[in-house]
PDB file of C-alpha atoms in Angstrom:
ATOM      1  CA  UNK A 205       0.065  -0.173   0.247  1.00  0.00           C
ATOM      2  CA  UNK A 206       1.077   3.501  -1.164  1.00  0.00           C
ATOM      3  CA  UNK A 207       1.808   5.633   1.765  1.00  0.00           C
ATOM      4  CA  UNK A 208       1.936   9.591   0.614  1.00  0.00           C
ATOM      5  CA  UNK A 209       2.231  13.128   2.060  1.00  0.00           C
ATOM      6  CA  UNK A 210       0.896  15.647  -0.295  1.00  0.00           C
ATOM      7  CA  UNK A 211       1.331  18.661   2.273  1.00  0.00           C
ATOM      8  CA  UNK A 212       3.016  20.433  -0.492  1.00  0.00           C
ATOM      9  CA  UNK A 213       1.266  18.912  -3.386  1.00  0.00           C
ATOM     10  CA  UNK A 214       0.696  23.066  -4.364  1.00  0.00           C
ATOM     11  CA  UNK A 215       4.398  23.180  -4.624  1.00  0.00           C
ATOM     12  CA  UNK A 216       4.748  19.815  -7.080  1.00  0.00           C
ATOM     13  CA  UNK A 217       5.806  17.949  -4.068  1.00  0.00           C
ATOM     14  CA  UNK A 218       5.039  14.717  -2.654  1.00  0.00           C
ATOM     15  CA  UNK A 219       6.602  11.793  -0.868  1.00  0.00           C
ATOM     16  CA  UNK A 220       5.697   8.595  -2.093  1.00  0.00           C
ATOM     17  CA  UNK A 221       6.538   5.208  -0.790  1.00  0.00           C
ATOM     18  CA  UNK A 222       4.761   1.807  -0.941  1.00  0.00           C
ATOM     19  CA  UNK A 223       7.377   1.030   2.061  1.00  0.00           C
ATOM     20  CA  UNK A 224       8.343   3.641   4.821  1.00  0.00           C
ATOM     21  CA  UNK A 225       6.601   6.866   5.817  1.00  0.00           C
ATOM     22  CA  UNK A 226       8.530  10.108   6.282  1.00  0.00           C
ATOM     23  CA  UNK A 227       9.616  10.008   9.792  1.00  0.00           C
ATOM     24  CA  UNK A 228      11.490   6.573   8.402  1.00  0.00           C
ATOM     25  CA  UNK A 229      13.552   8.007   6.185  1.00  0.00           C
ATOM     26  CA  UNK A 230      16.845   7.989   7.543  1.00  0.00           C
ATOM     27  CA  UNK A 231      19.626   5.991   6.230  1.00  0.00           C
ATOM     28  CA  UNK A 232      21.971   4.158   8.431  1.00  0.00           C
ATOM     29  CA  UNK A 233      20.781   3.085  12.242  1.00  0.00           C
ATOM     30  CA  UNK A 234      17.829   5.233  13.383  1.00  0.00           C
ATOM     31  CA  UNK A 235      19.273   5.016  16.965  1.00  0.00           C
ATOM     32  CA  UNK A 236      22.633   6.175  15.725  1.00  0.00           C
ATOM     33  CA  UNK A 237      24.362   8.951  18.069  1.00  0.00           C
ATOM     34  CA  UNK A 238      25.355  11.300  15.354  1.00  0.00           C
ATOM     35  CA  UNK A 239      22.818  12.363  12.284  1.00  0.00           C
ATOM     36  CA  UNK A 240      23.950  14.155   9.689  1.00  0.00           C
ATOM     37  CA  UNK A 241      20.845  16.289   8.028  1.00  0.00           C
ATOM     38  CA  UNK A 242      20.966  17.517   4.909  1.00  0.00           C
ATOM     39  CA  UNK A 243      18.292  19.810   2.760  1.00  0.00           C
ATOM     40  CA  UNK A 244      16.346  17.660   0.671  1.00  0.00           C
ATOM     41  CA  UNK A 245      16.983  14.217  -1.195  1.00  0.00           C
ATOM     42  CA  UNK A 246      18.235  14.823  -4.881  1.00  0.00           C
ATOM     43  CA  UNK A 247      15.969  13.025  -8.115  1.00  0.00           C
ATOM     44  CA  UNK A 248      13.348  13.895 -10.356  1.00  0.00           C
ATOM     45  CA  UNK A 249       9.957  15.542  -8.318  1.00  0.00           C
ATOM     46  CA  UNK A 250       7.465  13.240  -7.749  1.00  0.00           C
ATOM     47  CA  UNK A 251      10.145  10.511  -7.322  1.00  0.00           C
ATOM     48  CA  UNK A 252       8.847   7.158  -5.769  1.00  0.00           C
ATOM     49  CA  UNK A 253      11.261   5.894  -2.651  1.00  0.00           C
ATOM     50  CA  UNK A 254      11.347   2.711  -3.608  1.00  0.00           C
ATOM     51  CA  UNK A 255      13.771   1.408  -0.702  1.00  0.00           C
ATOM     52  CA  UNK A 256      12.218  -1.009   2.134  1.00  0.00           C
ATOM     53  CA  UNK A 257      13.034  -0.254   5.795  1.00  0.00           C
ATOM     54  CA  UNK A 258      15.784  -2.668   5.303  1.00  0.00           C
ATOM     55  CA  UNK A 259      17.707  -1.003   2.423  1.00  0.00           C
ATOM     56  CA  UNK A 260      17.635   2.187   4.946  1.00  0.00           C
ATOM     57  CA  UNK A 261      19.042   0.291   7.792  1.00  0.00           C
ATOM     58  CA  UNK A 262      21.824  -1.360   5.651  1.00  0.00           C
ATOM     59  CA  UNK A 263      22.478   1.869   3.901  1.00  0.00           C
ATOM     60  CA  UNK A 264      26.338   2.695   2.662  1.00  0.00           C
ATOM     61  CA  UNK A 265      27.384   6.105   2.030  1.00  0.00           C
ATOM     62  CA  UNK A 266      30.307   4.834  -0.387  1.00  0.00           C
ATOM     63  CA  UNK A 267      27.256   4.017  -2.990  1.00  0.00           C
ATOM     64  CA  UNK A 268      26.653   7.946  -3.496  1.00  0.00           C
ATOM     65  CA  UNK A 269      29.603  10.642  -4.719  1.00  0.00           C
ATOM     66  CA  UNK A 270      27.232  13.054  -2.711  1.00  0.00           C
ATOM     67  CA  UNK A 271      28.492  10.914   0.507  1.00  0.00           C
ATOM     68  CA  UNK A 272      32.477  11.424  -0.297  1.00  0.00           C
ATOM     69  CA  UNK A 273      33.216  14.581   0.913  1.00  0.00           C
ATOM     70  CA  UNK A 274      32.701  13.203   4.469  1.00  0.00           C
ATOM     71  CA  UNK A 275      36.074  11.071   3.858  1.00  0.00           C
ATOM     72  CA  UNK A 276      37.798  14.281   3.765  1.00  0.00           C
ATOM     73  CA  UNK A 277      35.751  15.787   6.988  1.00  0.00           C
ATOM     74  CA  UNK A 278      36.727  13.403   9.004  1.00  0.00           C
ATOM     75  CA  UNK A 279      38.242   9.740   8.098  1.00  0.00           C
ATOM     76  CA  UNK A 280      37.198   8.693  11.695  1.00  0.00           C
ATOM     77  CA  UNK A 281      33.788   9.681  11.226  1.00  0.00           C
ATOM     78  CA  UNK A 282      33.339   7.977   7.857  1.00  0.00           C
ATOM     79  CA  UNK A 283      34.685   4.938   8.975  1.00  0.00           C
ATOM     80  CA  UNK A 284      32.637   4.321  11.735  1.00  0.00           C
ATOM     81  CA  UNK A 285      30.078   5.103   9.204  1.00  0.00           C
ATOM     82  CA  UNK A 286      30.736   2.223   6.654  1.00  0.00           C
ATOM     83  CA  UNK A 287      31.096   0.006   9.409  1.00  0.00           C
ATOM     84  CA  UNK A 288      28.722  -3.066  10.339  1.00  0.00           C
ATOM     85  CA  UNK A 289      28.347  -1.026  13.822  1.00  0.00           C
ATOM     86  CA  UNK A 290      27.793   1.902  12.304  1.00  0.00           C
ATOM     87  CA  UNK A 291      26.907   4.847  15.093  1.00  0.00           C
ATOM     88  CA  UNK A 292      26.584   7.222  12.216  1.00  0.00           C
ATOM     89  CA  UNK A 293      23.099   8.044  10.209  1.00  0.00           C
ATOM     90  CA  UNK A 294      21.490  10.457   7.881  1.00  0.00           C
ATOM     91  CA  UNK A 295      18.498  12.112   6.824  1.00  0.00           C
ATOM     92  CA  UNK A 296      16.686  15.210   5.019  1.00  0.00           C
ATOM     93  CA  UNK A 297      14.859  18.388   6.502  1.00  0.00           C
ATOM     94  CA  UNK A 298      12.889  17.868   3.785  1.00  0.00           C
ATOM     95  CA  UNK A 299      11.579  14.467   2.593  1.00  0.00           C
ATOM     96  CA  UNK A 300      10.570  15.333  -0.935  1.00  0.00           C
ATOM     97  CA  UNK A 301      12.574  14.674  -3.773  1.00  0.00           C
ATOM     98  CA  UNK A 302      13.682  17.957  -6.058  1.00  0.00           C
ATOM     99  CA  UNK A 303      17.074  18.418  -7.806  1.00  0.00           C
ATOM    100  CA  UNK A 304      16.943  22.238  -6.846  1.00  0.00           C
ATOM    101  CA  UNK A 305      15.555  23.515  -3.588  1.00  0.00           C
ATOM    102  CA  UNK A 306      13.051  25.419  -3.979  1.00  0.00           C
ATOM    103  CA  UNK A 307      12.533  23.410  -6.884  1.00  0.00           C
ATOM    104  CA  UNK A 308      10.565  26.056  -9.622  1.00  0.00           C
ATOM    105  CA  UNK A 309       7.025  26.211  -9.327  1.00  0.00           C
ATOM    106  CA  UNK A 310       7.323  25.833 -13.643  1.00  0.00           C
ATOM    107  CA  UNK A 311       9.687  26.669 -16.012  1.00  0.00           C
ATOM    108  CA  UNK A 312      10.192  30.225 -15.915  1.00  0.00           C
ATOM    109  CA  UNK A 313       8.192  30.952 -12.465  1.00  0.00           C
ATOM    110  CA  UNK A 314      10.661  30.806  -9.298  1.00  0.00           C
ATOM    111  CA  UNK A 315       9.368  29.607  -5.986  1.00  0.00           C
ATOM    112  CA  UNK A 316       9.388  32.496  -4.183  1.00  0.00           C
ATOM    113  CA  UNK A 317      10.561  33.037  -0.528  1.00  0.00           C
ATOM    114  CA  UNK A 318       6.876  32.638   1.493  1.00  0.00           C
ATOM    115  CA  UNK A 319       6.879  29.452  -0.577  1.00  0.00           C
ATOM    116  CA  UNK A 320      10.200  28.106   0.761  1.00  0.00           C
ATOM    117  CA  UNK A 321       9.486  28.947   4.609  1.00  0.00           C
ATOM    118  CA  UNK A 322       6.293  26.981   4.081  1.00  0.00           C
ATOM    119  CA  UNK A 323       7.233  23.411   2.621  1.00  0.00           C
ATOM    120  CA  UNK A 324      10.142  23.884   5.220  1.00  0.00           C
ATOM    121  CA  UNK A 325       7.417  24.464   8.045  1.00  0.00           C
ATOM    122  CA  UNK A 326       5.234  21.445   6.673  1.00  0.00           C
ATOM    123  CA  UNK A 327       8.277  19.172   7.158  1.00  0.00           C
ATOM    124  CA  UNK A 328       9.642  20.167  10.725  1.00  0.00           C
ATOM    125  CA  UNK A 329       7.068  17.489  12.134  1.00  0.00           C
ATOM    126  CA  UNK A 330       8.620  14.732  10.492  1.00  0.00           C
ATOM    127  CA  UNK A 331      11.911  15.746  11.679  1.00  0.00           C
ATOM    128  CA  UNK A 332      10.960  16.767  15.152  1.00  0.00           C
ATOM    129  CA  UNK A 333       9.365  12.922  15.426  1.00  0.00           C
ATOM    130  CA  UNK A 334      12.592  11.636  14.438  1.00  0.00           C
ATOM    131  CA  UNK A 335      14.600  13.329  17.052  1.00  0.00           C
ATOM    132  CA  UNK A 336      11.656  12.658  19.288  1.00  0.00           C
ATOM    133  CA  UNK A 337      11.812   8.905  18.927  1.00  0.00           C
ATOM    134  CA  UNK A 338      15.842   8.791  18.595  1.00  0.00           C
ATOM    135  CA  UNK A 339      17.254  11.063  20.262  1.00  0.00           C
ATOM    136  CA  UNK A 340      20.718  11.769  18.875  1.00  0.00           C
ATOM    137  CA  UNK A 341      23.711  12.937  20.888  1.00  0.00           C
ATOM    138  CA  UNK A 342      24.952  15.554  18.055  1.00  0.00           C
ATOM    139  CA  UNK A 343      23.630  16.466  14.770  1.00  0.00           C
ATOM    140  CA  UNK A 344      25.718  18.473  12.118  1.00  0.00           C
ATOM    141  CA  UNK A 345      23.947  20.452   9.788  1.00  0.00           C
ATOM    142  CA  UNK A 346      24.828  19.944   6.538  1.00  0.00           C
ATOM    143  CA  UNK A 347      24.418  24.015   4.976  1.00  0.00           C
ATOM    144  CA  UNK A 348      22.787  27.167   5.364  1.00  0.00           C
ATOM    145  CA  UNK A 349      19.307  26.492   5.130  1.00  0.00           C
ATOM    146  CA  UNK A 350      19.317  23.736   7.616  1.00  0.00           C
ATOM    147  CA  UNK A 351      21.380  25.514  10.239  1.00  0.00           C
ATOM    148  CA  UNK A 352      19.000  28.098  10.326  1.00  0.00           C
ATOM    149  CA  UNK A 353      16.800  25.727  10.647  1.00  0.00           C
ATOM    150  CA  UNK A 354      17.798  23.855  13.395  1.00  0.00           C
ATOM    151  CA  UNK A 355      18.398  27.059  15.413  1.00  0.00           C
ATOM    152  CA  UNK A 356      15.152  28.062  14.707  1.00  0.00           C
ATOM    153  CA  UNK A 357      13.846  24.897  16.170  1.00  0.00           C
ATOM    154  CA  UNK A 358      16.689  25.041  18.847  1.00  0.00           C
ATOM    155  CA  UNK A 359      18.177  28.117  19.664  1.00  0.00           C
ATOM    156  CA  UNK A 360      21.126  28.469  21.602  1.00  0.00           C
ATOM    157  CA  UNK A 361      21.409  29.952  24.753  1.00  0.00           C
ATOM    158  CA  UNK A 362      21.020  33.554  24.795  1.00  0.00           C
ATOM    159  CA  UNK A 363      24.229  35.246  25.189  1.00  0.00           C
ATOM    160  CA  UNK A 364      25.382  33.468  21.803  1.00  0.00           C
ATOM    161  CA  UNK A 365      26.483  35.316  19.123  1.00  0.00           C
ATOM    162  CA  UNK A 366      25.309  33.367  15.795  1.00  0.00           C
ATOM    163  CA  UNK A 367      27.798  35.405  14.243  1.00  0.00           C
ATOM    164  CA  UNK A 368      30.961  33.911  16.284  1.00  0.00           C
ATOM    165  CA  UNK A 369      29.676  30.454  17.311  1.00  0.00           C
ATOM    166  CA  UNK A 370      30.047  26.926  14.882  1.00  0.00           C
ATOM    167  CA  UNK A 371      28.508  24.562  17.614  1.00  0.00           C
ATOM    168  CA  UNK A 372      26.333  25.046  20.438  1.00  0.00           C
ATOM    169  CA  UNK A 373      24.701  22.600  22.912  1.00  0.00           C
ATOM    170  CA  UNK A 374      21.518  21.920  22.381  1.00  0.00           C
ATOM    171  CA  UNK A 375      18.464  21.435  24.676  1.00  0.00           C
ATOM    172  CA  UNK A 376      14.271  20.707  24.095  1.00  0.00           C
ATOM    173  CA  UNK A 377      12.105  19.044  25.566  1.00  0.00           C
ATOM    174  CA  UNK A 378      10.168  15.393  24.247  1.00  0.00           C
ATOM    175  CA  UNK A 379       7.100  15.098  26.448  1.00  0.00           C
ATOM    176  CA  UNK A 380       8.674  15.274  30.145  1.00  0.00           C
ATOM    177  CA  UNK A 381      12.039  14.542  29.392  1.00  0.00           C
ATOM    178  CA  UNK A 382      14.636  17.188  28.797  1.00  0.00           C
ATOM    179  CA  UNK A 383      16.594  15.963  25.757  1.00  0.00           C
ATOM    180  CA  UNK A 384      20.535  17.756  25.337  1.00  0.00           C
ATOM    181  CA  UNK A 385      22.874  17.527  22.335  1.00  0.00           C
ATOM    182  CA  UNK A 386      25.016  18.956  20.410  1.00  0.00           C
ATOM    183  CA  UNK A 387      24.688  21.155  17.241  1.00  0.00           C
ATOM    184  CA  UNK A 388      27.469  21.818  14.680  1.00  0.00           C
ATOM    185  CA  UNK A 389      26.991  24.399  11.807  1.00  0.00           C
ATOM    186  CA  UNK A 390      28.231  24.344   8.210  1.00  0.00           C
ATOM    187  CA  UNK A 391      27.685  25.593   5.129  1.00  0.00           C
ATOM    188  CA  UNK A 392      27.257  22.832   2.231  1.00  0.00           C
ATOM    189  CA  UNK A 393      29.949  20.307   2.748  1.00  0.00           C
ATOM    190  CA  UNK A 394      30.277  19.917  -0.701  1.00  0.00           C
ATOM    191  CA  UNK A 395      31.492  23.645  -1.508  1.00  0.00           C
ATOM    192  CA  UNK A 396      34.087  23.795   1.316  1.00  0.00           C
ATOM    193  CA  UNK A 397      37.679  23.771   1.013  1.00  0.00           C
ATOM    194  CA  UNK A 398      40.197  20.731   2.269  1.00  0.00           C
ATOM    195  CA  UNK A 399      40.982  22.787   4.938  1.00  0.00           C
ATOM    196  CA  UNK A 400      37.810  24.203   6.244  1.00  0.00           C
ATOM    197  CA  UNK A 401      36.639  20.329   5.694  1.00  0.00           C
ATOM    198  CA  UNK A 402      39.544  19.148   8.181  1.00  0.00           C
ATOM    199  CA  UNK A 403      38.101  21.836  10.609  1.00  0.00           C
ATOM    200  CA  UNK A 404      35.124  20.901  10.451  1.00  0.00           C
ATOM    201  CA  UNK A 405      36.164  17.291  11.103  1.00  0.00           C
ATOM    202  CA  UNK A 406      38.291  18.549  14.210  1.00  0.00           C
ATOM    203  CA  UNK A 407      35.141  20.149  15.833  1.00  0.00           C
ATOM    204  CA  UNK A 408      33.511  16.956  15.234  1.00  0.00           C
ATOM    205  CA  UNK A 409      35.722  14.350  16.417  1.00  0.00           C
ATOM    206  CA  UNK A 410      36.835  17.018  19.852  1.00  0.00           C
ATOM    207  CA  UNK A 411      32.767  16.743  20.582  1.00  0.00           C
ATOM    208  CA  UNK A 412      33.074  12.647  19.882  1.00  0.00           C
ATOM    209  CA  UNK A 413      35.571  12.681  22.398  1.00  0.00           C
ATOM    210  CA  UNK A 414      33.802  15.117  25.051  1.00  0.00           C
ATOM    211  CA  UNK A 415      30.156  13.402  24.878  1.00  0.00           C
ATOM    212  CA  UNK A 416      32.480   9.607  24.778  1.00  0.00           C
ATOM    213  CA  UNK A 417      30.144   8.807  21.654  1.00  0.00           C
ATOM    214  CA  UNK A 418      30.879   5.169  20.757  1.00  0.00           C
ATOM    215  CA  UNK A 419      33.061   4.920  17.252  1.00  0.00           C
ATOM    216  CA  UNK A 420      34.226   1.394  17.092  1.00  0.00           C
TER     217      UNK A 420
END
């Protein structure tokens, strides 16, 4: 039975799958302590997700060039990601497919900033539900759009200057429980130079060590 989410159908977007619902769109171990969050999956608008839950669980980042830049960010992180006992997973802020985001309404009409905001707002419920269930300890934001959305959802403590911080410890409540986790802010990994990739990797590795996150 096909599952769909059509909240953004007015923008030509729809999530369709016979195997998973949007909150199950997590590539890798859904209980992983480290999550990489991208903007949205790249494929034709209207693409039907054919992977099963088992395919998602056994995800191998080596199969897609999008993830190859993480080898330069942190060899330690990447080595764990491709291991049988991986403690790293990937999901997207928006679960619907498009080659560009926001997707154009037509060949001659671009998507407005208001529509961009509405698409992200519509999909927030899925990401929040994922975080509520899995409670990762570290989220790596891949790209400015993801960074600003995470700051909006889980703002840093008062007094932090957003122009000077590259990571912070967020705190939120899921039900009656308070959950603390790190958020690392980064430009799109594929567009930053190798020196800044390694600087980002050092920051990731420092938090992994500080929080004693398993990286067997």
